[in-house]
């Protein structure tokens, strides 16, 4: 069989739609890239990040009036959702469960980005001993930031372009481009 591979995809929920409470078998991040709504009782914010460890149930995800769009990011491919309460018998109860959430405290306006003097880095999920973390990074025009966040001690790291562009491999990436780097890879934001 093939080696485990990273997985990234965009989910677009129509307005006022409910995705029931569920869990997955792999570690997962979700990055809100459009619209809004709520996860359980908590409001969902633009560029908010949610992390769930394997077999950690979350939800329901309810889209707001504008719908809800989010990127789902997994270091290892997962085959799909297991819905509760119907698939509770498959839920591994004895493994540790973890959720983490974060959203940017400030988001510079698009017209302000070219005028930044230095990179603006915001920690959304504080790094832990296992390497779990999330940040937003805003760079000035033609700015550069080597290996943001340092080495990823386990697994690897996703980079998501949400505004502007990022140069990678001599190519300009825009929109919702997603880049995966392994745990030993050096990466420079440019």
PDB file of C-alpha atoms in Angstrom:
ATOM      1  CA  UNK A   1       0.000   0.000   0.000  1.00  0.00           C
ATOM      2  CA  UNK A   2       1.028   3.617  -0.492  1.00  0.00           C
ATOM      3  CA  UNK A   3       2.704   5.572   2.297  1.00  0.00           C
ATOM      4  CA  UNK A   4       0.415   7.855   4.327  1.00  0.00           C
ATOM      5  CA  UNK A   5       0.029  11.230   2.645  1.00  0.00           C
ATOM      6  CA  UNK A   6      -1.081  14.688   3.724  1.00  0.00           C
ATOM      7  CA  UNK A   7      -4.617  15.717   2.808  1.00  0.00           C
ATOM      8  CA  UNK A   8      -6.043  19.191   2.225  1.00  0.00           C
ATOM      9  CA  UNK A   9      -9.452  20.105   0.840  1.00  0.00           C
ATOM     10  CA  UNK A  10     -11.970  22.935   0.854  1.00  0.00           C
ATOM     11  CA  UNK A  11     -15.415  22.446   2.413  1.00  0.00           C
ATOM     12  CA  UNK A  12     -18.155  24.905   1.417  1.00  0.00           C
ATOM     13  CA  UNK A  13     -21.332  24.675   3.462  1.00  0.00           C
ATOM     14  CA  UNK A  14     -24.423  26.380   2.067  1.00  0.00           C
ATOM     15  CA  UNK A  15     -26.139  28.983   4.303  1.00  0.00           C
ATOM     16  CA  UNK A  16     -27.880  27.726   7.451  1.00  0.00           C
ATOM     17  CA  UNK A  17     -26.759  24.117   7.042  1.00  0.00           C
ATOM     18  CA  UNK A  18     -25.885  21.780   9.911  1.00  0.00           C
ATOM     19  CA  UNK A  19     -23.072  19.210   9.785  1.00  0.00           C
ATOM     20  CA  UNK A  20     -23.813  16.803  12.683  1.00  0.00           C
ATOM     21  CA  UNK A  21     -21.415  16.073  15.549  1.00  0.00           C
ATOM     22  CA  UNK A  22     -18.749  13.643  14.367  1.00  0.00           C
ATOM     23  CA  UNK A  23     -15.135  12.515  14.732  1.00  0.00           C
ATOM     24  CA  UNK A  24     -12.267  11.362  12.523  1.00  0.00           C
ATOM     25  CA  UNK A  25      -9.528   8.776  12.924  1.00  0.00           C
ATOM     26  CA  UNK A  26      -6.650  11.179  12.171  1.00  0.00           C
ATOM     27  CA  UNK A  27      -5.344  14.490  13.545  1.00  0.00           C
ATOM     28  CA  UNK A  28      -7.107  17.370  11.819  1.00  0.00           C
ATOM     29  CA  UNK A  29      -6.983  21.147  11.494  1.00  0.00           C
ATOM     30  CA  UNK A  30      -9.721  23.302  10.016  1.00  0.00           C
ATOM     31  CA  UNK A  31      -9.034  26.879   8.890  1.00  0.00           C
ATOM     32  CA  UNK A  32     -12.037  29.147   8.298  1.00  0.00           C
ATOM     33  CA  UNK A  33     -11.562  30.968   4.983  1.00  0.00           C
ATOM     34  CA  UNK A  34     -15.035  32.395   4.350  1.00  0.00           C
ATOM     35  CA  UNK A  35     -18.455  33.052   5.837  1.00  0.00           C
ATOM     36  CA  UNK A  36     -19.205  32.220   9.442  1.00  0.00           C
ATOM     37  CA  UNK A  37     -21.363  30.244  11.791  1.00  0.00           C
ATOM     38  CA  UNK A  38     -20.781  28.226  14.914  1.00  0.00           C
ATOM     39  CA  UNK A  39     -19.203  25.023  16.145  1.00  0.00           C
ATOM     40  CA  UNK A  40     -21.311  23.785  18.995  1.00  0.00           C
ATOM     41  CA  UNK A  41     -22.025  26.905  21.069  1.00  0.00           C
ATOM     42  CA  UNK A  42     -18.904  28.783  19.854  1.00  0.00           C
ATOM     43  CA  UNK A  43     -18.884  31.376  17.067  1.00  0.00           C
ATOM     44  CA  UNK A  44     -16.604  30.656  14.100  1.00  0.00           C
ATOM     45  CA  UNK A  45     -14.377  33.547  12.991  1.00  0.00           C
ATOM     46  CA  UNK A  46     -12.587  34.235   9.715  1.00  0.00           C
ATOM     47  CA  UNK A  47      -9.100  32.665   9.842  1.00  0.00           C
ATOM     48  CA  UNK A  48     -10.078  30.858  13.028  1.00  0.00           C
ATOM     49  CA  UNK A  49      -8.362  27.490  13.459  1.00  0.00           C
ATOM     50  CA  UNK A  50      -9.773  24.356  15.077  1.00  0.00           C
ATOM     51  CA  UNK A  51      -7.718  21.257  15.903  1.00  0.00           C
ATOM     52  CA  UNK A  52      -9.138  17.862  16.866  1.00  0.00           C
ATOM     53  CA  UNK A  53      -7.085  14.790  17.781  1.00  0.00           C
ATOM     54  CA  UNK A  54      -8.159  11.350  16.528  1.00  0.00           C
ATOM     55  CA  UNK A  55     -11.505  10.168  17.897  1.00  0.00           C
ATOM     56  CA  UNK A  56     -12.291  13.600  19.411  1.00  0.00           C
ATOM     57  CA  UNK A  57     -15.899  14.404  18.570  1.00  0.00           C
ATOM     58  CA  UNK A  58     -16.842  17.971  17.655  1.00  0.00           C
ATOM     59  CA  UNK A  59     -19.809  19.857  16.277  1.00  0.00           C
ATOM     60  CA  UNK A  60     -22.326  20.392  15.111  1.00  0.00           C
ATOM     61  CA  UNK A  61     -20.925  22.829  12.535  1.00  0.00           C
ATOM     62  CA  UNK A  62     -23.664  25.262  11.554  1.00  0.00           C
ATOM     63  CA  UNK A  63     -23.128  27.708   8.704  1.00  0.00           C
ATOM     64  CA  UNK A  64     -24.408  31.273   9.004  1.00  0.00           C
ATOM     65  CA  UNK A  65     -26.341  33.443   6.544  1.00  0.00           C
ATOM     66  CA  UNK A  66     -23.330  33.712   4.165  1.00  0.00           C
ATOM     67  CA  UNK A  67     -22.477  30.013   4.359  1.00  0.00           C
ATOM     68  CA  UNK A  68     -19.219  28.673   5.756  1.00  0.00           C
ATOM     69  CA  UNK A  69     -15.979  27.743   3.975  1.00  0.00           C
ATOM     70  CA  UNK A  70     -13.039  26.041   5.629  1.00  0.00           C
ATOM     71  CA  UNK A  71      -9.936  24.128   4.676  1.00  0.00           C
ATOM     72  CA  UNK A  72      -9.524  20.714   6.254  1.00  0.00           C
ATOM     73  CA  UNK A  73      -5.853  19.788   6.770  1.00  0.00           C
ATOM     74  CA  UNK A  74      -4.557  16.368   7.827  1.00  0.00           C
ATOM     75  CA  UNK A  75      -0.963  15.107   7.888  1.00  0.00           C
ATOM     76  CA  UNK A  76      -2.346  11.633   7.131  1.00  0.00           C
ATOM     77  CA  UNK A  77      -5.300  10.921   4.829  1.00  0.00           C
ATOM     78  CA  UNK A  78      -8.595  10.091   6.555  1.00  0.00           C
ATOM     79  CA  UNK A  79     -11.439   8.313   4.813  1.00  0.00           C
ATOM     80  CA  UNK A  80     -14.300  10.325   6.291  1.00  0.00           C
ATOM     81  CA  UNK A  81     -16.472  11.280   9.226  1.00  0.00           C
ATOM     82  CA  UNK A  82     -17.966   9.006  11.866  1.00  0.00           C
ATOM     83  CA  UNK A  83     -21.264  10.496  13.043  1.00  0.00           C
ATOM     84  CA  UNK A  84     -22.616  10.427  16.571  1.00  0.00           C
ATOM     85  CA  UNK A  85     -24.587   8.889  18.079  1.00  0.00           C
ATOM     86  CA  UNK A  86     -25.009   6.331  15.250  1.00  0.00           C
ATOM     87  CA  UNK A  87     -21.338   5.276  15.045  1.00  0.00           C
ATOM     88  CA  UNK A  88     -20.455   5.581  18.721  1.00  0.00           C
ATOM     89  CA  UNK A  89     -19.416   1.907  18.920  1.00  0.00           C
ATOM     90  CA  UNK A  90     -16.381   2.714  16.711  1.00  0.00           C
ATOM     91  CA  UNK A  91     -15.251   5.632  18.906  1.00  0.00           C
ATOM     92  CA  UNK A  92     -12.070   4.733  20.805  1.00  0.00           C
ATOM     93  CA  UNK A  93     -12.789   5.975  24.304  1.00  0.00           C
ATOM     94  CA  UNK A  94      -9.472   5.151  25.966  1.00  0.00           C
ATOM     95  CA  UNK A  95      -7.197   7.316  23.863  1.00  0.00           C
ATOM     96  CA  UNK A  96      -6.530  10.935  24.918  1.00  0.00           C
ATOM     97  CA  UNK A  97      -8.827  13.508  23.298  1.00  0.00           C
ATOM     98  CA  UNK A  98      -7.768  17.043  22.496  1.00  0.00           C
ATOM     99  CA  UNK A  99      -9.288  20.121  20.914  1.00  0.00           C
ATOM    100  CA  UNK A 100      -7.604  23.479  20.415  1.00  0.00           C
ATOM    101  CA  UNK A 101      -9.024  26.701  18.976  1.00  0.00           C
ATOM    102  CA  UNK A 102      -7.620  30.079  18.042  1.00  0.00           C
ATOM    103  CA  UNK A 103      -8.448  33.145  15.972  1.00  0.00           C
ATOM    104  CA  UNK A 104      -6.404  36.219  15.052  1.00  0.00           C
ATOM    105  CA  UNK A 105      -6.701  39.155  17.448  1.00  0.00           C
ATOM    106  CA  UNK A 106      -6.101  41.556  14.554  1.00  0.00           C
ATOM    107  CA  UNK A 107      -6.289  41.246  10.801  1.00  0.00           C
ATOM    108  CA  UNK A 108      -4.601  44.007   8.798  1.00  0.00           C
ATOM    109  CA  UNK A 109      -6.695  45.431   5.958  1.00  0.00           C
ATOM    110  CA  UNK A 110      -5.611  44.354   2.466  1.00  0.00           C
ATOM    111  CA  UNK A 111      -4.411  47.861   1.630  1.00  0.00           C
ATOM    112  CA  UNK A 112      -2.252  47.950   4.795  1.00  0.00           C
ATOM    113  CA  UNK A 113      -0.278  44.784   3.989  1.00  0.00           C
ATOM    114  CA  UNK A 114       2.153  46.374   1.489  1.00  0.00           C
ATOM    115  CA  UNK A 115       2.968  49.034   4.099  1.00  0.00           C
ATOM    116  CA  UNK A 116       3.922  46.673   6.937  1.00  0.00           C
ATOM    117  CA  UNK A 117       7.462  47.439   8.116  1.00  0.00           C
ATOM    118  CA  UNK A 118       8.073  43.989   9.616  1.00  0.00           C
ATOM    119  CA  UNK A 119       6.266  40.631   9.633  1.00  0.00           C
ATOM    120  CA  UNK A 120       3.176  40.432  11.848  1.00  0.00           C
ATOM    121  CA  UNK A 121       3.036  37.036  13.554  1.00  0.00           C
ATOM    122  CA  UNK A 122       0.100  36.007  15.733  1.00  0.00           C
ATOM    123  CA  UNK A 123      -0.004  32.763  17.704  1.00  0.00           C
ATOM    124  CA  UNK A 124      -3.434  31.151  17.388  1.00  0.00           C
ATOM    125  CA  UNK A 125      -2.613  27.877  19.152  1.00  0.00           C
ATOM    126  CA  UNK A 126       0.374  27.933  21.518  1.00  0.00           C
ATOM    127  CA  UNK A 127       3.059  25.378  20.580  1.00  0.00           C
ATOM    128  CA  UNK A 128       3.149  22.313  22.799  1.00  0.00           C
ATOM    129  CA  UNK A 129       5.810  19.644  23.418  1.00  0.00           C
ATOM    130  CA  UNK A 130       4.475  17.468  20.583  1.00  0.00           C
ATOM    131  CA  UNK A 131       4.609  20.297  18.039  1.00  0.00           C
ATOM    132  CA  UNK A 132       0.917  21.190  17.836  1.00  0.00           C
ATOM    133  CA  UNK A 133       0.641  24.902  16.987  1.00  0.00           C
ATOM    134  CA  UNK A 134      -0.967  27.435  14.647  1.00  0.00           C
ATOM    135  CA  UNK A 135       0.039  30.947  13.589  1.00  0.00           C
ATOM    136  CA  UNK A 136      -0.952  33.641  11.146  1.00  0.00           C
ATOM    137  CA  UNK A 137       1.839  35.517   9.413  1.00  0.00           C
ATOM    138  CA  UNK A 138       1.410  38.763   7.477  1.00  0.00           C
ATOM    139  CA  UNK A 139       4.435  39.883   5.504  1.00  0.00           C
ATOM    140  CA  UNK A 140       5.219  43.241   3.917  1.00  0.00           C
ATOM    141  CA  UNK A 141       5.428  43.306   0.116  1.00  0.00           C
ATOM    142  CA  UNK A 142       8.529  41.333  -0.965  1.00  0.00           C
ATOM    143  CA  UNK A 143       9.072  40.403   2.707  1.00  0.00           C
ATOM    144  CA  UNK A 144      10.801  37.229   3.775  1.00  0.00           C
ATOM    145  CA  UNK A 145      10.621  35.069   6.902  1.00  0.00           C
ATOM    146  CA  UNK A 146      12.848  31.985   7.197  1.00  0.00           C
ATOM    147  CA  UNK A 147      11.347  28.837   8.747  1.00  0.00           C
ATOM    148  CA  UNK A 148       8.495  30.474  10.707  1.00  0.00           C
ATOM    149  CA  UNK A 149       7.757  28.601  13.912  1.00  0.00           C
ATOM    150  CA  UNK A 150      11.109  26.793  13.764  1.00  0.00           C
ATOM    151  CA  UNK A 151      11.338  23.074  13.114  1.00  0.00           C
ATOM    152  CA  UNK A 152       8.194  20.965  13.272  1.00  0.00           C
ATOM    153  CA  UNK A 153       9.295  18.361  15.850  1.00  0.00           C
ATOM    154  CA  UNK A 154       6.859  15.691  14.585  1.00  0.00           C
ATOM    155  CA  UNK A 155       4.969  15.132  11.389  1.00  0.00           C
ATOM    156  CA  UNK A 156       5.257  18.290   9.357  1.00  0.00           C
ATOM    157  CA  UNK A 157       3.513  21.577   8.710  1.00  0.00           C
ATOM    158  CA  UNK A 158       0.896  23.088   6.422  1.00  0.00           C
ATOM    159  CA  UNK A 159       1.170  26.629   5.021  1.00  0.00           C
ATOM    160  CA  UNK A 160      -1.990  28.244   3.648  1.00  0.00           C
ATOM    161  CA  UNK A 161      -2.043  31.383   1.501  1.00  0.00           C
ATOM    162  CA  UNK A 162      -5.167  33.352   2.463  1.00  0.00           C
ATOM    163  CA  UNK A 163      -4.396  36.763   0.907  1.00  0.00           C
ATOM    164  CA  UNK A 164      -1.758  38.107  -1.434  1.00  0.00           C
ATOM    165  CA  UNK A 165       0.745  35.621  -2.790  1.00  0.00           C
ATOM    166  CA  UNK A 166       3.607  33.399  -1.693  1.00  0.00           C
ATOM    167  CA  UNK A 167       6.639  32.485  -3.766  1.00  0.00           C
ATOM    168  CA  UNK A 168       7.451  28.774  -3.559  1.00  0.00           C
ATOM    169  CA  UNK A 169       9.734  26.854  -5.887  1.00  0.00           C
ATOM    170  CA  UNK A 170      10.024  29.907  -8.133  1.00  0.00           C
ATOM    171  CA  UNK A 171       6.253  29.994  -8.582  1.00  0.00           C
ATOM    172  CA  UNK A 172       3.814  32.624  -7.274  1.00  0.00           C
ATOM    173  CA  UNK A 173       0.974  30.936  -5.355  1.00  0.00           C
ATOM    174  CA  UNK A 174      -2.267  32.785  -4.629  1.00  0.00           C
ATOM    175  CA  UNK A 175      -5.787  32.172  -3.449  1.00  0.00           C
ATOM    176  CA  UNK A 176      -6.105  29.254  -1.103  1.00  0.00           C
ATOM    177  CA  UNK A 177      -2.835  27.585  -2.052  1.00  0.00           C
ATOM    178  CA  UNK A 178      -1.735  24.934   0.442  1.00  0.00           C
ATOM    179  CA  UNK A 179       1.860  23.781   0.925  1.00  0.00           C
ATOM    180  CA  UNK A 180       2.955  20.787   3.007  1.00  0.00           C
ATOM    181  CA  UNK A 181       6.497  20.508   4.389  1.00  0.00           C
ATOM    182  CA  UNK A 182       7.949  17.514   6.203  1.00  0.00           C
ATOM    183  CA  UNK A 183       9.302  17.737   9.722  1.00  0.00           C
ATOM    184  CA  UNK A 184      12.911  18.199   8.569  1.00  0.00           C
ATOM    185  CA  UNK A 185      12.200  20.542   5.670  1.00  0.00           C
ATOM    186  CA  UNK A 186      13.373  24.142   5.780  1.00  0.00           C
ATOM    187  CA  UNK A 187      10.779  26.580   4.432  1.00  0.00           C
ATOM    188  CA  UNK A 188      11.074  30.285   3.758  1.00  0.00           C
ATOM    189  CA  UNK A 189       7.992  32.493   3.510  1.00  0.00           C
ATOM    190  CA  UNK A 190       8.523  35.026   0.748  1.00  0.00           C
TER     191      UNK A 190
END
